[in-house]
Coordinates of N, CA and C in Angstrom, one line a residue:
X359 N 0.9 -1.2 0.0 CA 0.0 0.0 0.0 C 0.9 1.2 0.0
X360 N 0.6 2.2 -0.9 CA 1.3 3.5 -0.9 C 0.4 4.6 -0.5
X361 N 0.8 5.4 0.4 CA 0.0 6.5 0.9 C 0.3 7.7 0.0
X362 N -0.8 8.4 -0.4 CA -0.6 9.7 -1.0 C -1.0 10.8 -0.1
X363 N -0.1 11.8 0.1 CA -0.3 12.9 1.0 C -0.5 14.2 0.3
X364 N -1.5 15.0 0.9 CA -1.8 16.3 0.2 C -1.7 17.4 1.2
X365 N -0.5 17.8 1.6 CA -0.4 18.9 2.6 C -0.5 20.2 1.9
X366 N -0.8 21.3 2.7 CA -0.7 22.6 2.2 C 0.4 23.4 3.0
X367 N 0.7 24.6 2.6 CA 1.7 25.4 3.3 C 1.3 25.7 4.7
X368 N 0.0 25.7 4.9 CA -0.5 26.0 6.3 C -0.4 24.9 7.3
X369 N -0.1 23.7 6.8 CA 0.0 22.5 7.7 C 1.3 22.5 8.4
X370 N 1.3 21.9 9.6 CA 2.6 21.6 10.3 C 3.1 20.3 9.6
X371 N 3.7 20.4 8.5 CA 4.1 19.2 7.7 C 5.1 18.3 8.3
X372 N 6.0 18.8 9.2 CA 6.9 18.0 9.9 C 6.2 17.0 10.9
X373 N 5.3 17.6 11.6 CA 4.5 16.8 12.5 C 3.6 15.8 11.8
X374 N 3.1 16.3 10.6 CA 2.2 15.5 9.8 C 3.0 14.2 9.3
X375 N 4.2 14.3 8.8 CA 4.9 13.2 8.3 C 5.5 12.4 9.5
X376 N 5.9 13.0 10.6 CA 6.4 12.3 11.7 C 5.3 11.4 12.3
X377 N 4.0 11.9 12.3 CA 2.9 11.1 12.8 C 2.7 9.8 11.9
X378 N 2.7 10.0 10.6 CA 2.5 8.9 9.7 C 3.7 7.9 9.8
X379 N 4.9 8.4 10.0 CA 6.1 7.6 10.1 C 5.9 6.7 11.3
X380 N 5.5 7.3 12.4 CA 5.3 6.6 13.7 C 4.3 5.5 13.5
X381 N 3.3 5.8 12.7 CA 2.2 4.8 12.4 C 2.7 3.6 11.5
X382 N 3.9 3.8 11.0 CA 4.4 2.7 10.2 C 4.6 2.9 8.7
X383 N 4.2 4.1 8.2 CA 4.4 4.4 6.8 C 5.9 4.5 6.5
X384 N 6.3 3.8 5.4 CA 7.7 3.9 5.0 C 7.9 4.6 3.7
X385 N 6.9 4.5 2.8 CA 6.9 5.1 1.5 C 5.7 5.9 1.3
X386 N 5.8 7.1 0.6 CA 4.6 7.8 0.3 C 4.8 8.6 -1.0
X387 N 3.6 9.1 -1.5 CA 3.6 9.9 -2.7 C 3.1 11.3 -2.3
X388 N 3.9 12.3 -2.7 CA 3.6 13.7 -2.3 C 2.8 14.3 -3.4
X389 N 1.6 14.8 -3.1 CA 0.7 15.5 -4.0 C 0.3 16.8 -3.3
X390 N 1.1 17.8 -3.2 CA 0.8 19.0 -2.3 C -0.1 20.0 -3.0
X391 N -0.9 20.6 -2.2 CA -1.7 21.8 -2.7 C -0.9 23.1 -2.4
X392 N 0.1 23.2 -3.2 CA 1.0 24.4 -3.0 C 0.7 25.5 -4.0
X393 N 0.4 25.1 -5.2 CA 0.3 26.1 -6.3 C -1.1 26.4 -6.7
X394 N -2.1 25.8 -6.1 CA -3.5 26.2 -6.5 C -3.8 27.5 -5.8
X395 N -3.2 28.5 -6.3 CA -3.4 29.8 -5.7 C -3.8 30.9 -6.7
X396 N -4.7 31.7 -6.4 CA -5.1 32.8 -7.2 C -4.7 34.1 -6.7
X397 N -3.7 34.0 -5.8 CA -3.2 35.3 -5.2 C -2.6 36.2 -6.2
X398 N -2.8 37.5 -6.0 CA -2.3 38.5 -7.0 C -1.1 39.2 -6.5
X399 N -0.5 38.8 -5.3 CA 0.7 39.4 -4.8 C 1.7 38.3 -4.6
X400 N 3.0 38.6 -4.6 CA 4.1 37.6 -4.5 C 3.9 36.9 -3.1
X401 N 4.2 35.6 -3.1 CA 4.0 34.8 -1.9 C 5.3 34.5 -1.1
X402 N 6.4 34.5 -1.7 CA 7.7 34.2 -1.0 C 7.8 32.9 -0.3
X403 N 7.2 31.8 -0.9 CA 7.2 30.5 -0.3 C 8.2 29.5 -1.0
X404 N 9.1 30.0 -1.9 CA 9.9 29.1 -2.6 C 10.9 28.3 -1.7
X405 N 11.4 28.9 -0.6 CA 12.3 28.2 0.3 C 11.5 27.2 1.1
X406 N 10.2 27.5 1.5 CA 9.4 26.5 2.1 C 9.1 25.3 1.2
X407 N 8.9 25.6 0.0 CA 8.6 24.5 -1.0 C 9.9 23.6 -1.1
X408 N 11.0 24.3 -1.1 CA 12.3 23.5 -1.2 C 12.5 22.6 0.1
X409 N 12.2 23.2 1.2 CA 12.4 22.5 2.5 C 11.5 21.3 2.6
X410 N 10.3 21.5 2.2 CA 9.3 20.4 2.3 C 9.7 19.2 1.3
X411 N 10.1 19.6 0.1 CA 10.5 18.6 -0.9 C 11.8 17.8 -0.3
X412 N 12.7 18.6 0.2 CA 14.0 17.9 0.7 C 13.7 17.0 1.9
X413 N 12.8 17.5 2.8 CA 12.4 16.6 3.9 C 11.8 15.3 3.5
X414 N 10.8 15.5 2.5 CA 10.1 14.3 2.0 C 11.0 13.4 1.3
X415 N 11.9 14.0 0.5 CA 12.9 13.1 -0.3 C 13.7 12.3 0.7
X416 N 14.1 12.8 1.8 CA 14.9 12.1 2.8 C 14.1 11.2 3.7
X417 N 12.8 11.2 3.6 CA 12.0 10.5 4.6 C 10.9 9.6 3.9
X418 N 11.2 9.1 2.7 CA 10.4 8.0 2.1 C 9.6 8.4 0.9
X419 N 9.7 9.6 0.4 CA 9.0 10.0 -0.7 C 9.4 9.2 -2.0
X420 N 8.5 8.6 -2.7 CA 8.9 7.9 -3.9 C 8.3 8.5 -5.2
X421 N 7.5 9.5 -5.0 CA 7.0 10.2 -6.2 C 6.3 11.5 -5.8
X422 N 6.1 12.4 -6.8 CA 5.5 13.7 -6.5 C 4.7 14.2 -7.7
X423 N 3.7 14.9 -7.4 CA 2.8 15.5 -8.4 C 2.3 16.8 -7.9
X424 N 2.9 17.9 -8.4 CA 2.5 19.2 -7.9 C 1.3 19.7 -8.7
X425 N 0.4 20.3 -7.9 CA -0.7 21.0 -8.6 C -0.2 22.4 -9.0
X426 N -0.9 23.0 -9.9 CA -0.5 24.3 -10.3 C -1.6 25.0 -11.2
X427 N -1.7 26.3 -11.0 CA -2.4 27.1 -11.9 C -1.4 27.7 -12.8
X428 N -1.1 27.1 -13.9 CA 0.0 27.6 -14.8 C -0.3 29.0 -15.3
X429 N 0.7 29.8 -15.5 CA 0.6 31.1 -16.0 C 0.3 32.2 -15.0
X430 N 0.2 31.8 -13.7 CA 0.0 32.8 -12.6 C 1.3 33.4 -12.3
X431 N 1.6 34.6 -12.6 CA 2.9 35.2 -12.5 C 3.5 35.1 -11.1
X432 N 2.7 35.4 -10.0 CA 3.3 35.3 -8.7 C 3.9 33.9 -8.3
X433 N 3.4 32.8 -9.0 CA 3.8 31.5 -8.6 C 4.8 30.9 -9.7
X434 N 5.3 31.7 -10.6 CA 6.2 31.1 -11.6 C 7.5 30.6 -11.1
X435 N 8.1 31.4 -10.1 CA 9.3 30.9 -9.5 C 9.1 29.6 -8.7
X436 N 8.0 29.5 -8.1 CA 7.7 28.3 -7.4 C 7.6 27.1 -8.3
X437 N 6.9 27.3 -9.4 CA 6.7 26.2 -10.4 C 8.1 25.8 -11.0
X438 N 8.9 26.8 -11.2 CA 10.2 26.5 -11.8 C 11.0 25.7 -10.8
X439 N 11.0 26.1 -9.5 CA 11.8 25.3 -8.5 C 11.2 23.9 -8.4
X440 N 9.9 23.7 -8.4 CA 9.3 22.4 -8.3 C 9.8 21.5 -9.5
X441 N 9.7 22.0 -10.7 CA 10.1 21.2 -11.8 C 11.6 20.9 -11.8
X442 N 12.5 21.8 -11.4 CA 13.9 21.6 -11.3 C 14.2 20.6 -10.2
X443 N 13.5 20.6 -9.1 CA 13.7 19.7 -8.0 C 13.4 18.3 -8.4
X444 N 12.3 18.1 -9.2 CA 12.0 16.8 -9.7 C 13.1 16.3 -10.6
X445 N 13.6 17.1 -11.4 CA 14.7 16.7 -12.3 C 16.0 16.5 -11.6
X446 N 16.3 17.4 -10.7 CA 17.6 17.4 -10.0 C 17.4 17.6 -8.5
X447 N 16.9 16.5 -7.8 CA 16.5 16.6 -6.4 C 17.6 16.9 -5.4
X448 N 18.9 16.9 -5.8 CA 19.9 17.1 -4.9 C 20.5 18.5 -5.0
X449 N 20.0 19.3 -5.9 CA 20.5 20.7 -6.0 C 20.1 21.5 -4.7
X450 N 21.0 22.4 -4.3 CA 20.7 23.2 -3.1 C 19.8 24.3 -3.5
X451 N 19.2 24.9 -2.5 CA 18.3 26.0 -2.7 C 19.0 27.2 -3.4
X452 N 20.2 27.4 -2.9 CA 21.1 28.5 -3.4 C 21.4 28.3 -4.9
X453 N 21.7 27.0 -5.3 CA 22.0 26.7 -6.7 C 20.7 26.9 -7.5
X454 N 19.6 26.5 -7.0 CA 18.4 26.7 -7.8 C 18.0 28.2 -8.0
X455 N 18.2 29.0 -7.0 CA 17.9 30.4 -7.1 C 18.9 31.1 -8.0
X456 N 20.2 30.7 -7.9 CA 21.2 31.3 -8.8 C 20.9 31.0 -10.3
X457 N 20.4 29.7 -10.5 CA 20.0 29.3 -11.8 C 18.8 30.2 -12.3
X458 N 17.8 30.3 -11.5 CA 16.6 31.0 -11.9 C 17.0 32.5 -12.1
X459 N 17.7 33.1 -11.2 CA 18.0 34.5 -11.3 C 19.0 34.8 -12.4
X460 N 19.8 33.8 -12.7 CA 20.8 34.0 -13.8 C 20.2 34.3 -15.2
X461 N 18.9 34.0 -15.3 CA 18.2 34.3 -16.6 C 18.0 35.8 -16.8
X462 N 18.3 36.6 -15.7 CA 18.1 38.0 -15.8 C 19.5 38.7 -16.1
X463 N 20.5 38.0 -16.5 CA 21.7 38.6 -16.9 C 22.4 39.4 -15.8
X464 N 22.8 40.6 -16.1 CA 23.5 41.4 -15.2 C 22.6 41.8 -14.0
X465 N 21.3 41.6 -14.1 CA 20.4 42.0 -13.0 C 20.2 40.8 -12.1
X466 N 20.9 39.7 -12.3 CA 20.7 38.5 -11.5 C 20.8 38.7 -10.0
X467 N 21.8 39.4 -9.5 CA 21.9 39.7 -8.1 C 20.7 40.5 -7.6
X468 N 20.3 41.5 -8.3 CA 19.2 42.3 -7.9 C 17.9 41.5 -7.9
X469 N 17.7 40.6 -8.8 CA 16.5 39.8 -8.8 C 16.5 38.8 -7.6
X470 N 17.7 38.3 -7.3 CA 17.9 37.5 -6.1 C 17.5 38.3 -4.8
X471 N 18.0 39.5 -4.8 CA 17.6 40.4 -3.6 C 16.1 40.6 -3.6
X472 N 15.5 40.9 -4.7 CA 14.1 41.1 -4.8 C 13.3 39.9 -4.2
X473 N 13.6 38.7 -4.6 CA 12.9 37.5 -4.0 C 13.3 37.3 -2.6
X474 N 14.5 37.6 -2.2 CA 14.9 37.4 -0.8 C 14.1 38.4 0.1
X475 N 13.9 39.6 -0.3 CA 13.1 40.6 0.5 C 11.7 40.0 0.7
X476 N 11.1 39.5 -0.3 CA 9.7 38.9 -0.2 C 9.7 37.7 0.7
X477 N 10.7 36.8 0.6 CA 10.7 35.6 1.4 C 10.8 36.0 2.9
X478 N 11.7 37.0 3.2 CA 11.9 37.4 4.6 C 10.6 38.0 5.2
X479 N 9.9 38.7 4.4 CA 8.6 39.3 4.9 C 7.6 38.1 5.2
X480 N 7.5 37.2 4.2 CA 6.6 36.0 4.4 C 6.9 35.2 5.6
X481 N 8.2 35.0 5.8 CA 8.6 34.2 7.0 C 8.3 34.9 8.3
X482 N 8.5 36.2 8.3 CA 8.2 37.0 9.5 C 6.7 36.9 9.8
X483 N 5.9 37.1 8.7 CA 4.4 37.1 8.8 C 3.9 35.7 9.2
X484 N 4.5 34.6 8.7 CA 4.1 33.3 9.1 C 4.3 33.0 10.5
X485 N 5.4 33.6 11.1 CA 5.7 33.4 12.5 C 4.6 34.1 13.3
X486 N 4.2 35.3 12.9 CA 3.1 36.0 13.6 C 1.8 35.2 13.5
X487 N 1.5 34.6 12.4 CA 0.3 33.8 12.2 C 0.3 32.6 13.1
X488 N 1.5 32.0 13.2 CA 1.6 30.8 14.1 C 1.4 31.2 15.6
X489 N 1.9 32.3 16.0 CA 1.7 32.8 17.3 C 0.2 33.0 17.6
X490 N -0.5 33.6 16.6 CA -1.9 33.9 16.8 C -2.8 32.7 16.6
X491 N -2.3 31.7 16.0 CA -3.2 30.6 15.6 C -4.0 30.0 16.7
X492 N -3.5 29.9 17.9 CA -4.3 29.4 19.0 C -5.3 30.3 19.5
X493 N -5.3 31.6 19.1 CA -6.2 32.6 19.6 C -7.5 32.7 18.8
X494 N -7.5 32.2 17.5 CA -8.7 32.4 16.7 C -8.7 31.3 15.6
X495 N -9.8 31.2 15.0 CA -10.0 30.3 13.9 C -9.3 30.8 12.6
X496 N -8.9 29.8 11.8 CA -8.3 30.1 10.5 C -9.4 30.9 9.6
X497 N -8.9 31.8 8.8 CA -9.8 32.5 7.9 C -10.4 31.6 6.9
X498 N -11.7 31.8 6.6 CA -12.3 31.0 5.5 C -11.9 31.6 4.1
X499 N -12.4 30.9 3.1 CA -12.0 31.4 1.7 C -12.5 32.8 1.4
X500 N -13.6 33.2 2.0 CA -14.0 34.6 1.7 C -13.0 35.6 2.1
X501 N -12.1 35.3 3.0 CA -11.1 36.3 3.5 C -9.8 36.0 2.9
X502 N -9.7 35.1 1.9 CA -8.4 34.7 1.4 C -7.7 35.9 0.7
X503 N -8.5 36.8 0.0 CA -7.9 37.9 -0.7 C -7.2 38.8 0.3
X504 N -7.8 39.0 1.5 CA -7.2 39.9 2.5 C -6.0 39.2 3.2
X505 N -6.0 37.9 3.3 CA -4.9 37.1 3.9 C -3.6 37.4 3.2
X506 N -3.7 37.5 1.9 CA -2.4 37.7 1.1 C -1.8 39.0 1.4
X507 N -2.5 39.9 2.0 CA -1.9 41.2 2.3 C -0.9 41.1 3.5
X508 N -1.0 40.1 4.3 CA -0.3 40.1 5.6 C 1.2 40.3 5.5
X509 N 1.9 39.7 4.6 CA 3.4 39.9 4.6 C 3.8 41.3 4.1
X510 N 2.9 42.0 3.5 CA 3.3 43.2 2.7 C 2.9 44.5 3.3
X511 N 3.6 45.5 3.0 CA 3.1 46.9 3.1 C 3.3 47.6 1.8
X512 N 2.7 48.7 1.6 CA 2.9 49.4 0.3 C 4.4 49.9 0.2
X513 N 4.9 50.3 1.3 CA 6.3 50.7 1.3 C 7.3 49.6 1.0
X514 N 7.0 48.4 1.5 CA 7.9 47.3 1.2 C 7.8 46.9 -0.2
X515 N 6.6 46.9 -0.8 CA 6.4 46.6 -2.2 C 7.1 47.6 -3.1
X516 N 7.1 48.9 -2.7 CA 7.8 49.9 -3.4 C 9.3 49.7 -3.3
X517 N 9.7 49.3 -2.2 CA 11.1 48.9 -2.0 C 11.6 47.8 -2.9
X518 N 10.7 46.8 -3.1 CA 11.0 45.7 -4.0 C 11.2 46.3 -5.4
X519 N 10.3 47.1 -5.8 CA 10.3 47.7 -7.1 C 11.6 48.5 -7.3
X520 N 12.0 49.3 -6.3 CA 13.2 50.1 -6.4 C 14.4 49.3 -6.7
X521 N 14.5 48.1 -6.1 CA 15.6 47.2 -6.3 C 15.7 46.8 -7.8
X522 N 14.6 46.5 -8.4 CA 14.6 46.1 -9.8 C 14.9 47.3 -10.7
X523 N 14.3 48.4 -10.4 CA 14.5 49.6 -11.3 C 15.9 50.1 -11.2
X524 N 16.6 49.9 -10.1 CA 18.0 50.3 -10.0 C 18.8 49.4 -10.9
X525 N 18.5 48.1 -10.9 CA 19.2 47.1 -11.8 C 19.0 47.5 -13.3
X526 N 17.8 47.9 -13.6 CA 17.5 48.3 -15.0 C 18.4 49.5 -15.4
X527 N 18.5 50.5 -14.5 CA 19.3 51.6 -14.8 C 20.8 51.3 -15.0
X528 N 21.3 50.3 -14.3 CA 22.7 49.9 -14.5 C 22.9 49.2 -15.8
X529 N 21.8 48.7 -16.4 CA 21.9 48.1 -17.8 C 21.9 46.6 -17.8
X530 N 21.2 46.0 -18.7 CA 21.2 44.6 -19.0 C 21.4 44.4 -20.5
X531 N 22.5 43.8 -20.9 CA 22.9 43.8 -22.3 C 22.1 42.8 -23.1
X532 N 21.8 41.7 -22.6 CA 21.1 40.6 -23.3 C 19.6 41.0 -23.5
X533 N 19.1 41.1 -24.7 CA 17.8 41.6 -25.0 C 16.7 40.7 -24.3
X534 N 16.9 39.4 -24.2 CA 16.0 38.5 -23.6 C 15.9 38.7 -22.1
X535 N 17.1 38.9 -21.5 CA 17.2 39.1 -20.0 C 16.6 40.5 -19.7
X536 N 16.8 41.4 -20.6 CA 16.2 42.8 -20.4 C 14.7 42.7 -20.4
X537 N 14.2 42.0 -21.4 CA 12.7 41.8 -21.5 C 12.2 41.1 -20.2
X538 N 12.9 40.1 -19.7 CA 12.4 39.5 -18.5 C 12.4 40.5 -17.3
X539 N 13.4 41.3 -17.2 CA 13.5 42.3 -16.1 C 12.4 43.3 -16.3
X540 N 12.1 43.8 -17.5 CA 11.0 44.7 -17.8 C 9.7 44.1 -17.3
X541 N 9.5 42.9 -17.6 CA 8.2 42.2 -17.2 C 8.1 42.1 -15.7
X542 N 9.2 41.8 -15.0 CA 9.2 41.7 -13.6 C 8.9 43.1 -13.0
X543 N 9.5 44.1 -13.6 CA 9.2 45.5 -13.1 C 7.7 45.9 -13.3
X544 N 7.2 45.5 -14.4 CA 5.7 45.8 -14.6 C 4.9 45.1 -13.6
X545 N 5.3 43.8 -13.3 CA 4.5 43.1 -12.2 C 4.7 43.7 -10.9
X546 N 5.9 44.2 -10.6 CA 6.2 44.8 -9.3 C 5.4 46.1 -9.1
X547 N 5.2 46.8 -10.2 CA 4.4 48.0 -10.2 C 2.9 47.6 -10.0
X548 N 2.5 46.6 -10.6 CA 1.1 46.1 -10.5 C 0.9 45.6 -9.0
X549 N 1.9 45.0 -8.4 CA 1.7 44.6 -7.0 C 1.3 45.7 -6.1
X550 N 2.0 46.9 -6.3 CA 1.7 48.1 -5.5 C 0.2 48.5 -5.7
X551 N -0.3 48.5 -6.9 CA -1.7 48.8 -7.2 C -2.6 47.8 -6.6
X552 N -2.3 46.5 -6.7 CA -3.2 45.5 -6.2 C -3.3 45.7 -4.7
X553 N -2.1 46.0 -4.0 CA -2.1 46.2 -2.6 C -3.1 47.3 -2.2
X554 N -3.0 48.4 -2.9 CA -3.9 49.5 -2.7 C -5.3 49.1 -2.8
X555 N -5.6 48.4 -3.9 CA -7.0 48.0 -4.2 C -7.5 47.1 -3.1
X556 N -6.7 46.1 -2.7 CA -7.2 45.1 -1.7 C -7.3 45.8 -0.3
X557 N -6.4 46.8 0.0 CA -6.4 47.5 1.2 C -7.7 48.3 1.4

């Protein structure tokens, strides 16, 4: 018998797997609900995705099938990491991020900084949510749009945008890399507007 597990980012996944392991499960199939997201702001969960995959790889995972809403810009980096982890499961998070950001040419360091800023906000926000979890019920789907605001402020999103715009001013020689950076800047501007709208 093979167990298929369907965790979300909101689950205490280490306790989840530890419990099943204690019950005798040796092998399992990972089918996470990580990418079924219609959020319009960046999520900053790519390191969490990496950590869960690595933990599962080392604790009996024999297969994986990620869900995804393809074409959702905020989750593109997550989808990229998931695909690369399946192909190269032993790559480090730093190697994967360097590979992804390398597609932006001379702006690769700035793009790495951009994603790092978002990740740090998400991790800080998640810790706050964990502390508050025992004090109230989880938000239902009707409040999902507002939940995505938690890691961000308008000032932080503008700071993200400034990192990318500074990289553009310094110049990107490869036309394809420049176009990618232009697209990321457009999205970063859109995130500011989305934040204002949802607020």
